[in-house]
C-alpha cells in the first residue's frame, strides 16, 4: 500500500529520490572511462588482461551484493528507507576514496567488496518509490528511477572522460565528493516514507538470499518471472563489463570518446524512461511493454556485436534504449503482487538475484571478450559478449511468455506478509 498517494508530499518524496539517484549515477559514471587505465597502471598489464581483472572486480562487488542486498532490504522494512539509503551512499563515498588512493590491485578489490556489502541504493530507492506510488503508477515511477539514473549517466561518463585527462585517479575523487554531497542533501531534505506502524520485525531467516526467495514462493508469478530478470541481468552486464574494453580495442576510442558514448546511451535511456514508458504503458499495457522492450533490447545487443564502424554503435543505441521500457513495466507488475510491508524484501530479492547473476556475468563476459580477442584465438570476434547478451534476452522473453501462461499475475498484493 502506498503512503500518501497522489499527495503533494508523495510528489516531493519522488523528486527527492530521483535527485538522489541522479547524483549517485553521476558518481558511478564518472569512474567508468578510467577503470581500465587504472588497472593497467597498477598491474602493468595490457588491455586484454585489464578486462579480465575488471571482470573479477565486478564479481567481488556482485558477490557481496548477492549476500547483503536482502539484509539491507529487510532492514529498510524494519527501520525505514531513509537511514539505510543514506548509510549506503556514505559507504560509496568512502569506497571511491579508497579506490582513488589504491596503491595496489588488492586495494581496489577491498573497496569493491565493502561497497558491495553496503550497496543498497537501488534496493531501497525502489522500495521507497513503491511506498509512495499507487499500484497503477508504479511502473511509470520505476521508469522515472531509470530516467534519473540515465540522466546522471549522461553527465557522469562525459565528466569522467574529461577528468581522466588529468589522471585515472581524479574521477574517483570527484565521485567521492558527489556521494558525500548526496548524503548531506539526503540528511536535509529526504523524508521517511515507511510509517512506523507499517514496519515489521527484522528476521535473520528472511534477511538472506535463500530466505528472501523462500518468501517470494508465496507469489507464484513473482518467483517465476524472476527467472526472466536473471536472464535480463546477465545480458545487461555485457555493457558495464565490456563496453570500455570493446570500444577501445575495436574502434580505438579514447577515454573522452568512451565517456561521450556512455553519455549518449544515458541520454537515450533517459528520454525513453522519463517519457516513453508512460506513453508505452498507455498504449501497450505493462505486459506488452515487457515483450516489446526485451525485443528491442535483443536487437540493440546484436547490433553492437555486429558493428564494424564507430557510428554504427550510435545507431544501435536507439533500439537498445527503447528496450528500457521492459524492466520498469516488469518491476511494476512484480511490485503489485506483494503487500506494502514486503516491498523492501521484494526489492532486496530482485537485487540479490541480479547480483547473483552479476557474480558470474562480468567474469563470463570479460573472459568471453578475452577469449575472442587473444592473439591465439581461432576466431577473432570482439563482439562475442554482446551477441551472447542478445541470445539471453531472447530466452528471457520466451520464459516470461511461459510464466504468464502458467502462473498469471493476480490483482495485487493487499494481504499481509
Tab-separated table of C-alpha atoms in Angstrom:
chain	number	residue	atom	x	y	z
A	1	UNK	CA	0.000	0.000	0.000
A	2	UNK	CA	1.426	3.387	-0.916
A	3	UNK	CA	1.662	6.136	1.609
A	4	UNK	CA	0.224	9.434	0.688
A	5	UNK	CA	-0.512	8.504	-2.877
A	6	UNK	CA	-1.372	11.418	-5.037
A	7	UNK	CA	-0.467	13.951	-2.321
A	8	UNK	CA	1.955	16.823	-2.633
A	9	UNK	CA	4.162	15.021	-0.097
A	10	UNK	CA	4.284	11.994	-2.348
A	11	UNK	CA	5.364	14.117	-5.297
A	12	UNK	CA	8.071	15.795	-3.212
A	13	UNK	CA	9.287	12.398	-1.994
A	14	UNK	CA	9.612	11.190	-5.580
A	15	UNK	CA	11.503	14.342	-6.535
A	16	UNK	CA	13.935	13.841	-3.652
A	17	UNK	CA	14.649	10.214	-4.505
A	18	UNK	CA	15.112	10.981	-8.218
A	19	UNK	CA	17.728	13.644	-7.451
A	20	UNK	CA	19.457	11.239	-5.076
A	21	UNK	CA	19.594	8.536	-7.746
A	22	UNK	CA	20.806	11.040	-10.345
A	23	UNK	CA	23.720	12.192	-8.174
A	24	UNK	CA	24.588	8.594	-7.371
A	25	UNK	CA	24.559	7.782	-11.089
A	26	UNK	CA	26.863	10.688	-11.916
A	27	UNK	CA	29.327	9.390	-9.337
A	28	UNK	CA	29.180	5.872	-10.763
A	29	UNK	CA	29.504	7.025	-14.367
A	30	UNK	CA	32.460	9.306	-13.685
A	31	UNK	CA	34.789	6.380	-12.966
A	32	UNK	CA	33.875	4.057	-15.854
A	33	UNK	CA	36.071	5.565	-18.588
A	34	UNK	CA	39.220	5.382	-16.431
A	35	UNK	CA	38.934	1.980	-14.727
A	36	UNK	CA	40.907	0.173	-17.475
A	37	UNK	CA	43.701	2.764	-17.307
A	38	UNK	CA	43.921	2.495	-13.511
A	39	UNK	CA	44.045	-1.308	-13.645
A	40	UNK	CA	46.783	-1.173	-16.282
A	41	UNK	CA	48.703	1.355	-14.151
A	42	UNK	CA	48.538	-0.885	-11.069
A	43	UNK	CA	49.266	-4.195	-12.814
A	44	UNK	CA	51.488	-3.233	-15.732
A	45	UNK	CA	49.346	-5.493	-17.953
A	46	UNK	CA	47.738	-4.753	-21.321
A	47	UNK	CA	44.104	-4.080	-22.141
A	48	UNK	CA	43.039	-7.715	-22.563
A	49	UNK	CA	44.358	-8.671	-19.121
A	50	UNK	CA	42.912	-5.469	-17.629
A	51	UNK	CA	39.493	-6.544	-18.911
A	52	UNK	CA	39.841	-9.822	-17.055
A	53	UNK	CA	40.825	-8.081	-13.821
A	54	UNK	CA	37.909	-5.709	-14.348
A	55	UNK	CA	35.578	-8.685	-14.564
A	56	UNK	CA	36.821	-10.017	-11.238
A	57	UNK	CA	36.348	-6.603	-9.634
A	58	UNK	CA	32.703	-6.658	-10.709
A	59	UNK	CA	32.469	-10.259	-9.495
A	60	UNK	CA	33.607	-9.346	-5.970
A	61	UNK	CA	31.146	-6.439	-5.802
A	62	UNK	CA	28.262	-8.574	-7.066
A	63	UNK	CA	29.028	-11.420	-4.646
A	64	UNK	CA	28.707	-9.054	-1.687
A	65	UNK	CA	25.522	-7.552	-3.146
A	66	UNK	CA	24.041	-11.023	-3.503
A	67	UNK	CA	24.639	-11.781	0.171
A	68	UNK	CA	23.790	-8.406	1.673
A	69	UNK	CA	21.014	-6.929	-0.525
A	70	UNK	CA	18.289	-8.932	1.286
A	71	UNK	CA	19.761	-7.854	4.638
A	72	UNK	CA	19.541	-4.192	3.722
A	73	UNK	CA	16.121	-4.598	2.104
A	74	UNK	CA	14.796	-6.194	5.292
A	75	UNK	CA	16.487	-3.530	7.423
A	76	UNK	CA	14.637	-0.884	5.405
A	77	UNK	CA	11.358	-2.705	6.135
A	78	UNK	CA	12.264	-2.591	9.840
A	79	UNK	CA	13.920	0.821	10.358
A	80	UNK	CA	12.693	2.770	7.321
A	81	UNK	CA	14.128	3.630	3.915
A	82	UNK	CA	15.909	6.874	4.797
A	83	UNK	CA	18.643	5.667	7.216
A	84	UNK	CA	19.531	2.648	5.078
A	85	UNK	CA	19.760	4.737	1.906
A	86	UNK	CA	21.942	7.423	3.492
A	87	UNK	CA	24.268	4.880	5.085
A	88	UNK	CA	24.695	3.170	1.724
A	89	UNK	CA	25.581	6.433	-0.004
A	90	UNK	CA	28.144	7.311	2.673
A	91	UNK	CA	29.897	3.973	2.227
A	92	UNK	CA	30.017	4.524	-1.535
A	93	UNK	CA	31.806	7.819	-0.903
A	94	UNK	CA	34.401	6.082	1.254
A	95	UNK	CA	34.806	3.374	-1.388
A	96	UNK	CA	35.601	5.910	-4.109
A	97	UNK	CA	38.252	7.496	-1.873
A	98	UNK	CA	39.828	4.087	-1.242
A	99	UNK	CA	39.940	3.406	-4.982
A	100	UNK	CA	41.382	6.873	-5.657
A	101	UNK	CA	44.267	6.194	-3.241
A	102	UNK	CA	44.700	2.492	-4.063
A	103	UNK	CA	48.413	1.610	-4.159
A	104	UNK	CA	47.728	-1.879	-5.473
A	105	UNK	CA	45.084	-4.012	-7.128
A	106	UNK	CA	44.256	-5.566	-3.747
A	107	UNK	CA	43.029	-2.173	-2.523
A	108	UNK	CA	40.672	-1.906	-5.468
A	109	UNK	CA	39.215	-5.280	-4.549
A	110	UNK	CA	38.875	-4.269	-0.891
A	111	UNK	CA	36.973	-1.136	-1.860
A	112	UNK	CA	34.631	-3.031	-4.152
A	113	UNK	CA	33.909	-5.670	-1.504
A	114	UNK	CA	32.931	-3.101	1.134
A	115	UNK	CA	30.835	-1.155	-1.385
A	116	UNK	CA	29.047	-4.350	-2.391
A	117	UNK	CA	28.175	-5.091	1.235
A	118	UNK	CA	26.502	-1.692	1.651
A	119	UNK	CA	25.324	-1.075	-1.910
A	120	UNK	CA	21.609	-0.769	-1.159
A	121	UNK	CA	20.922	2.406	-3.108
A	122	UNK	CA	18.664	0.903	-5.761
A	123	UNK	CA	17.099	-1.717	-3.495
A	124	UNK	CA	15.987	0.937	-1.029
A	125	UNK	CA	15.113	3.516	-3.698
A	126	UNK	CA	12.745	1.092	-5.415
A	127	UNK	CA	11.104	0.226	-2.091
A	128	UNK	CA	10.850	3.967	-1.427
A	129	UNK	CA	9.076	4.532	-4.747
A	130	UNK	CA	6.727	1.621	-4.061
A	131	UNK	CA	5.820	3.251	-0.717
A	132	UNK	CA	4.643	6.494	-2.320
A	133	UNK	CA	3.108	5.114	-5.531
A	134	UNK	CA	-0.356	3.640	-6.065
A	135	UNK	CA	-0.288	0.348	-7.999
A	136	UNK	CA	-1.456	1.903	-11.268
A	137	UNK	CA	1.528	4.301	-11.444
A	138	UNK	CA	4.329	2.139	-10.047
A	139	UNK	CA	5.679	1.086	-13.443
A	140	UNK	CA	5.894	4.721	-14.576
A	141	UNK	CA	7.582	5.763	-11.344
A	142	UNK	CA	10.044	2.871	-11.543
A	143	UNK	CA	10.726	4.177	-15.032
A	144	UNK	CA	11.469	7.595	-13.547
A	145	UNK	CA	14.156	5.980	-11.384
A	146	UNK	CA	15.675	4.657	-14.585
A	147	UNK	CA	15.378	8.109	-16.148
A	148	UNK	CA	17.095	9.745	-13.170
A	149	UNK	CA	19.865	7.172	-13.383
A	150	UNK	CA	20.108	7.697	-17.136
A	151	UNK	CA	20.289	11.494	-16.823
A	152	UNK	CA	23.124	11.133	-14.334
A	153	UNK	CA	24.749	8.676	-16.685
A	154	UNK	CA	24.669	11.303	-19.450
A	155	UNK	CA	26.839	13.562	-17.328
A	156	UNK	CA	28.934	11.053	-15.391
A	157	UNK	CA	30.956	9.348	-18.149
A	158	UNK	CA	31.428	12.638	-20.014
A	159	UNK	CA	32.784	14.276	-16.862
A	160	UNK	CA	34.861	11.169	-16.163
A	161	UNK	CA	36.319	11.200	-19.657
A	162	UNK	CA	37.310	14.856	-19.284
A	163	UNK	CA	38.720	14.415	-15.776
A	164	UNK	CA	40.539	11.306	-16.962
A	165	UNK	CA	42.817	13.602	-18.965
A	166	UNK	CA	44.153	14.779	-15.578
A	167	UNK	CA	44.888	11.222	-14.447
A	168	UNK	CA	42.985	7.966	-13.873
A	169	UNK	CA	42.517	8.655	-10.140
A	170	UNK	CA	40.981	12.121	-10.387
A	171	UNK	CA	37.465	10.905	-11.354
A	172	UNK	CA	37.343	8.710	-8.229
A	173	UNK	CA	37.920	11.761	-6.002
A	174	UNK	CA	35.160	13.608	-7.860
A	175	UNK	CA	32.815	10.628	-7.440
A	176	UNK	CA	33.527	10.549	-3.685
A	177	UNK	CA	32.699	14.247	-3.430
A	178	UNK	CA	29.363	13.724	-5.181
A	179	UNK	CA	28.485	10.815	-2.896
A	180	UNK	CA	29.110	12.903	0.222
A	181	UNK	CA	27.135	15.837	-1.213
A	182	UNK	CA	24.335	13.332	-1.793
A	183	UNK	CA	24.452	12.252	1.860
A	184	UNK	CA	24.269	15.854	3.071
A	185	UNK	CA	21.391	16.532	0.694
A	186	UNK	CA	19.531	13.494	1.984
A	187	UNK	CA	20.060	14.431	5.623
A	188	UNK	CA	18.488	17.821	4.961
A	189	UNK	CA	15.588	17.064	2.632
A	190	UNK	CA	14.939	13.327	2.229
A	191	UNK	CA	11.767	12.313	4.141
A	192	UNK	CA	10.937	8.888	5.506
A	193	UNK	CA	8.157	7.078	3.611
A	194	UNK	CA	7.533	3.935	5.666
A	195	UNK	CA	5.369	4.754	8.707
A	196	UNK	CA	6.333	3.084	11.986
A	197	UNK	CA	3.023	1.238	12.129
A	198	UNK	CA	3.739	-0.334	8.722
A	199	UNK	CA	7.158	-1.693	9.679
A	200	UNK	CA	7.785	-5.303	10.559
A	201	UNK	CA	10.350	-7.034	12.765
A	202	UNK	CA	13.742	-7.855	11.307
A	203	UNK	CA	14.143	-11.620	10.911
A	204	UNK	CA	17.515	-13.076	10.011
A	205	UNK	CA	15.816	-16.105	8.469
A	206	UNK	CA	14.286	-13.773	5.861
A	207	UNK	CA	17.280	-11.433	5.544
A	208	UNK	CA	19.378	-13.637	3.297
A	209	UNK	CA	19.135	-14.619	-0.377
A	210	UNK	CA	17.587	-18.022	0.295
A	211	UNK	CA	15.161	-16.680	2.889
A	212	UNK	CA	14.091	-13.773	0.677
A	213	UNK	CA	13.449	-16.099	-2.252
A	214	UNK	CA	11.604	-18.511	0.013
A	215	UNK	CA	9.204	-15.689	0.952
A	216	UNK	CA	8.614	-14.994	-2.740
A	217	UNK	CA	7.319	-18.553	-3.201
A	218	UNK	CA	4.056	-17.285	-1.770
A	219	UNK	CA	3.654	-15.380	-5.044
A	220	UNK	CA	3.889	-17.919	-7.926
A	221	UNK	CA	4.030	-15.307	-10.671
A	222	UNK	CA	6.810	-13.401	-8.889
A	223	UNK	CA	9.035	-16.419	-8.374
A	224	UNK	CA	8.543	-17.471	-11.995
A	225	UNK	CA	9.086	-14.031	-13.521
A	226	UNK	CA	12.290	-13.554	-11.546
A	227	UNK	CA	13.915	-16.044	-13.930
A	228	UNK	CA	13.407	-13.523	-16.736
A	229	UNK	CA	15.058	-10.903	-14.525
A	230	UNK	CA	18.022	-13.261	-14.143
A	231	UNK	CA	18.462	-13.676	-17.907
A	232	UNK	CA	17.995	-9.952	-18.499
A	233	UNK	CA	20.571	-9.082	-15.860
A	234	UNK	CA	23.209	-11.466	-17.230
A	235	UNK	CA	22.756	-9.813	-20.617
A	236	UNK	CA	22.737	-6.337	-19.107
A	237	UNK	CA	26.186	-6.892	-17.598
A	238	UNK	CA	27.691	-7.101	-21.078
A	239	UNK	CA	27.593	-3.290	-21.187
A	240	UNK	CA	29.324	-2.183	-17.964
A	241	UNK	CA	31.781	-5.085	-18.029
A	242	UNK	CA	32.983	-4.923	-21.649
A	243	UNK	CA	31.863	-1.653	-23.313
A	244	UNK	CA	35.046	0.233	-22.474
A	245	UNK	CA	37.388	-2.590	-23.466
A	246	UNK	CA	35.406	-3.390	-26.629
A	247	UNK	CA	35.312	0.164	-27.958
A	248	UNK	CA	38.947	0.836	-27.070
A	249	UNK	CA	40.098	-2.298	-28.874
A	250	UNK	CA	37.801	-2.290	-31.905
A	251	UNK	CA	37.455	1.447	-32.585
A	252	UNK	CA	40.495	2.827	-30.742
A	253	UNK	CA	38.289	5.163	-28.687
A	254	UNK	CA	39.897	7.396	-26.082
A	255	UNK	CA	38.568	7.853	-22.548
A	256	UNK	CA	36.823	11.004	-23.768
A	257	UNK	CA	35.141	9.211	-26.669
A	258	UNK	CA	34.060	6.413	-24.342
A	259	UNK	CA	32.600	8.996	-21.992
A	260	UNK	CA	30.672	10.632	-24.836
A	261	UNK	CA	29.298	7.273	-25.984
A	262	UNK	CA	28.129	6.353	-22.479
A	263	UNK	CA	26.588	9.798	-22.172
A	264	UNK	CA	24.692	9.166	-25.405
A	265	UNK	CA	23.353	5.866	-24.053
A	266	UNK	CA	22.297	7.641	-20.871
A	267	UNK	CA	20.546	10.407	-22.837
A	268	UNK	CA	18.535	7.947	-24.888
A	269	UNK	CA	17.595	5.845	-21.860
A	270	UNK	CA	16.520	8.998	-20.040
A	271	UNK	CA	14.227	10.019	-22.898
A	272	UNK	CA	12.672	6.568	-23.010
A	273	UNK	CA	12.207	6.124	-19.271
A	274	UNK	CA	11.208	9.699	-18.462
A	275	UNK	CA	8.515	9.950	-21.129
A	276	UNK	CA	8.477	6.867	-23.290
A	277	UNK	CA	7.429	4.474	-20.533
A	278	UNK	CA	4.261	6.487	-19.827
A	279	UNK	CA	3.303	6.524	-23.499
A	280	UNK	CA	4.131	2.831	-23.901
A	281	UNK	CA	2.170	1.859	-20.799
A	282	UNK	CA	-0.909	3.750	-22.011
A	283	UNK	CA	-0.623	2.284	-25.491
A	284	UNK	CA	0.591	-1.256	-24.835
A	285	UNK	CA	-0.095	-2.047	-21.171
A	286	UNK	CA	2.506	-3.402	-18.771
A	287	UNK	CA	2.780	-6.957	-20.146
A	288	UNK	CA	3.214	-5.948	-23.781
A	289	UNK	CA	5.769	-3.345	-22.665
A	290	UNK	CA	7.884	-6.191	-21.302
A	291	UNK	CA	7.722	-8.132	-24.583
A	292	UNK	CA	8.327	-5.132	-26.852
A	293	UNK	CA	11.099	-3.753	-24.675
A	294	UNK	CA	13.005	-7.033	-24.478
A	295	UNK	CA	12.706	-7.472	-28.246
A	296	UNK	CA	14.215	-4.052	-28.887
A	297	UNK	CA	16.993	-4.778	-26.433
A	298	UNK	CA	17.904	-8.038	-28.180
A	299	UNK	CA	18.189	-6.116	-31.468
A	300	UNK	CA	20.395	-3.497	-29.831
A	301	UNK	CA	22.826	-6.040	-28.409
A	302	UNK	CA	23.057	-7.897	-31.705
A	303	UNK	CA	23.750	-4.597	-33.439
A	304	UNK	CA	26.579	-3.737	-31.031
A	305	UNK	CA	28.138	-7.129	-31.695
A	306	UNK	CA	27.967	-6.677	-35.481
A	307	UNK	CA	29.075	-3.034	-35.650
A	308	UNK	CA	32.109	-2.513	-37.861
A	309	UNK	CA	32.256	1.304	-37.655
A	310	UNK	CA	32.044	3.682	-34.721
A	311	UNK	CA	28.866	5.368	-35.999
A	312	UNK	CA	27.058	2.032	-36.031
A	313	UNK	CA	27.359	1.811	-32.244
A	314	UNK	CA	25.361	5.033	-32.019
A	315	UNK	CA	22.718	3.726	-34.421
A	316	UNK	CA	22.103	0.597	-32.356
A	317	UNK	CA	21.888	2.621	-29.164
A	318	UNK	CA	18.352	3.509	-30.299
A	319	UNK	CA	16.761	0.023	-30.146
A	320	UNK	CA	18.840	-0.725	-27.049
A	321	UNK	CA	17.415	2.353	-25.313
A	322	UNK	CA	13.867	1.541	-26.425
A	323	UNK	CA	14.354	-1.710	-24.549
A	324	UNK	CA	14.367	0.428	-21.412
A	325	UNK	CA	10.579	0.159	-21.177
A	326	UNK	CA	10.804	-3.536	-20.240
A	327	UNK	CA	12.184	-3.571	-16.692
A	328	UNK	CA	10.094	-0.720	-15.207
A	329	UNK	CA	6.982	-2.474	-16.521
A	330	UNK	CA	8.060	-5.844	-15.138
A	331	UNK	CA	9.108	-4.334	-11.808
A	332	UNK	CA	5.712	-2.648	-11.570
A	333	UNK	CA	3.922	-5.958	-12.182
A	334	UNK	CA	6.041	-7.673	-9.522
A	335	UNK	CA	5.588	-4.857	-7.004
A	336	UNK	CA	1.813	-5.021	-7.357
A	337	UNK	CA	1.938	-8.683	-6.352
A	338	UNK	CA	3.242	-8.141	-2.792
A	339	UNK	CA	1.969	-6.138	0.228
A	340	UNK	CA	3.414	-2.805	1.324
A	341	UNK	CA	5.402	-4.166	4.266
A	342	UNK	CA	7.234	-6.594	1.965
A	343	UNK	CA	8.313	-4.116	-0.712
A	344	UNK	CA	11.823	-3.858	0.735
A	345	UNK	CA	12.033	-7.631	0.863
A	346	UNK	CA	10.892	-7.917	-2.770
A	347	UNK	CA	13.352	-5.281	-3.963
A	348	UNK	CA	16.087	-6.960	-1.912
A	349	UNK	CA	15.254	-10.297	-3.535
A	350	UNK	CA	15.359	-8.716	-7.010
A	351	UNK	CA	18.682	-7.047	-6.223
A	352	UNK	CA	20.049	-10.252	-4.752
A	353	UNK	CA	19.088	-12.285	-7.805
A	354	UNK	CA	20.512	-9.605	-10.070
A	355	UNK	CA	23.694	-9.696	-8.004
A	356	UNK	CA	23.813	-13.489	-8.203
A	357	UNK	CA	23.860	-13.265	-11.979
A	358	UNK	CA	26.325	-10.378	-11.781
A	359	UNK	CA	28.682	-12.605	-9.799
A	360	UNK	CA	29.242	-14.731	-12.852
A	361	UNK	CA	28.182	-12.432	-15.701
A	362	UNK	CA	31.062	-9.899	-15.607
A	363	UNK	CA	33.585	-12.722	-15.378
A	364	UNK	CA	31.818	-14.623	-18.161
A	365	UNK	CA	31.519	-11.547	-20.391
A	366	UNK	CA	35.089	-10.325	-19.871
A	367	UNK	CA	36.538	-13.822	-20.244
A	368	UNK	CA	34.475	-14.237	-23.425
A	369	UNK	CA	35.902	-10.948	-24.659
A	370	UNK	CA	39.415	-12.067	-23.739
A	371	UNK	CA	38.921	-15.449	-25.393
A	372	UNK	CA	37.798	-13.984	-28.724
A	373	UNK	CA	40.430	-11.208	-28.751
A	374	UNK	CA	43.505	-13.152	-27.593
A	375	UNK	CA	46.377	-13.464	-30.050
A	376	UNK	CA	45.947	-17.240	-30.227
A	377	UNK	CA	42.172	-17.245	-30.712
A	378	UNK	CA	40.933	-19.326	-33.656
A	379	UNK	CA	38.035	-16.877	-34.214
A	380	UNK	CA	38.592	-13.157	-33.662
A	381	UNK	CA	35.251	-11.634	-32.645
A	382	UNK	CA	35.341	-8.850	-30.009
A	383	UNK	CA	31.528	-8.565	-30.156
A	384	UNK	CA	31.011	-12.040	-28.673
A	385	UNK	CA	29.740	-10.730	-25.287
A	386	UNK	CA	27.075	-8.599	-26.970
A	387	UNK	CA	25.919	-11.464	-29.181
A	388	UNK	CA	25.639	-13.667	-26.090
A	389	UNK	CA	23.610	-10.899	-24.406
A	390	UNK	CA	21.191	-10.784	-27.337
A	391	UNK	CA	20.586	-14.531	-27.149
A	392	UNK	CA	19.995	-14.358	-23.381
A	393	UNK	CA	17.395	-11.599	-23.777
A	394	UNK	CA	15.538	-13.699	-26.348
A	395	UNK	CA	15.409	-16.606	-23.901
A	396	UNK	CA	14.221	-14.233	-21.152
A	397	UNK	CA	11.376	-13.054	-23.386
A	398	UNK	CA	10.271	-16.593	-24.129
A	399	UNK	CA	10.390	-17.511	-20.441
A	400	UNK	CA	8.231	-14.538	-19.456
A	401	UNK	CA	5.650	-15.618	-22.039
A	402	UNK	CA	5.604	-19.087	-20.472
A	403	UNK	CA	5.193	-17.725	-16.903
A	404	UNK	CA	2.253	-15.572	-17.969
A	405	UNK	CA	0.508	-18.655	-19.336
A	406	UNK	CA	1.280	-20.950	-16.380
A	407	UNK	CA	1.021	-18.534	-13.408
A	408	UNK	CA	-0.675	-15.283	-14.445
A	409	UNK	CA	-0.364	-12.347	-12.000
A	410	UNK	CA	-3.197	-11.680	-9.611
A	411	UNK	CA	-4.887	-8.353	-8.910
A	412	UNK	CA	-2.294	-7.033	-6.434
A	413	UNK	CA	-0.581	-7.537	-3.130
A	414	UNK	CA	-3.049	-6.423	-0.485
A	415	UNK	CA	-2.613	-9.211	2.026
A	416	UNK	CA	-0.211	-9.052	4.907
A	417	UNK	CA	3.129	-10.842	4.653
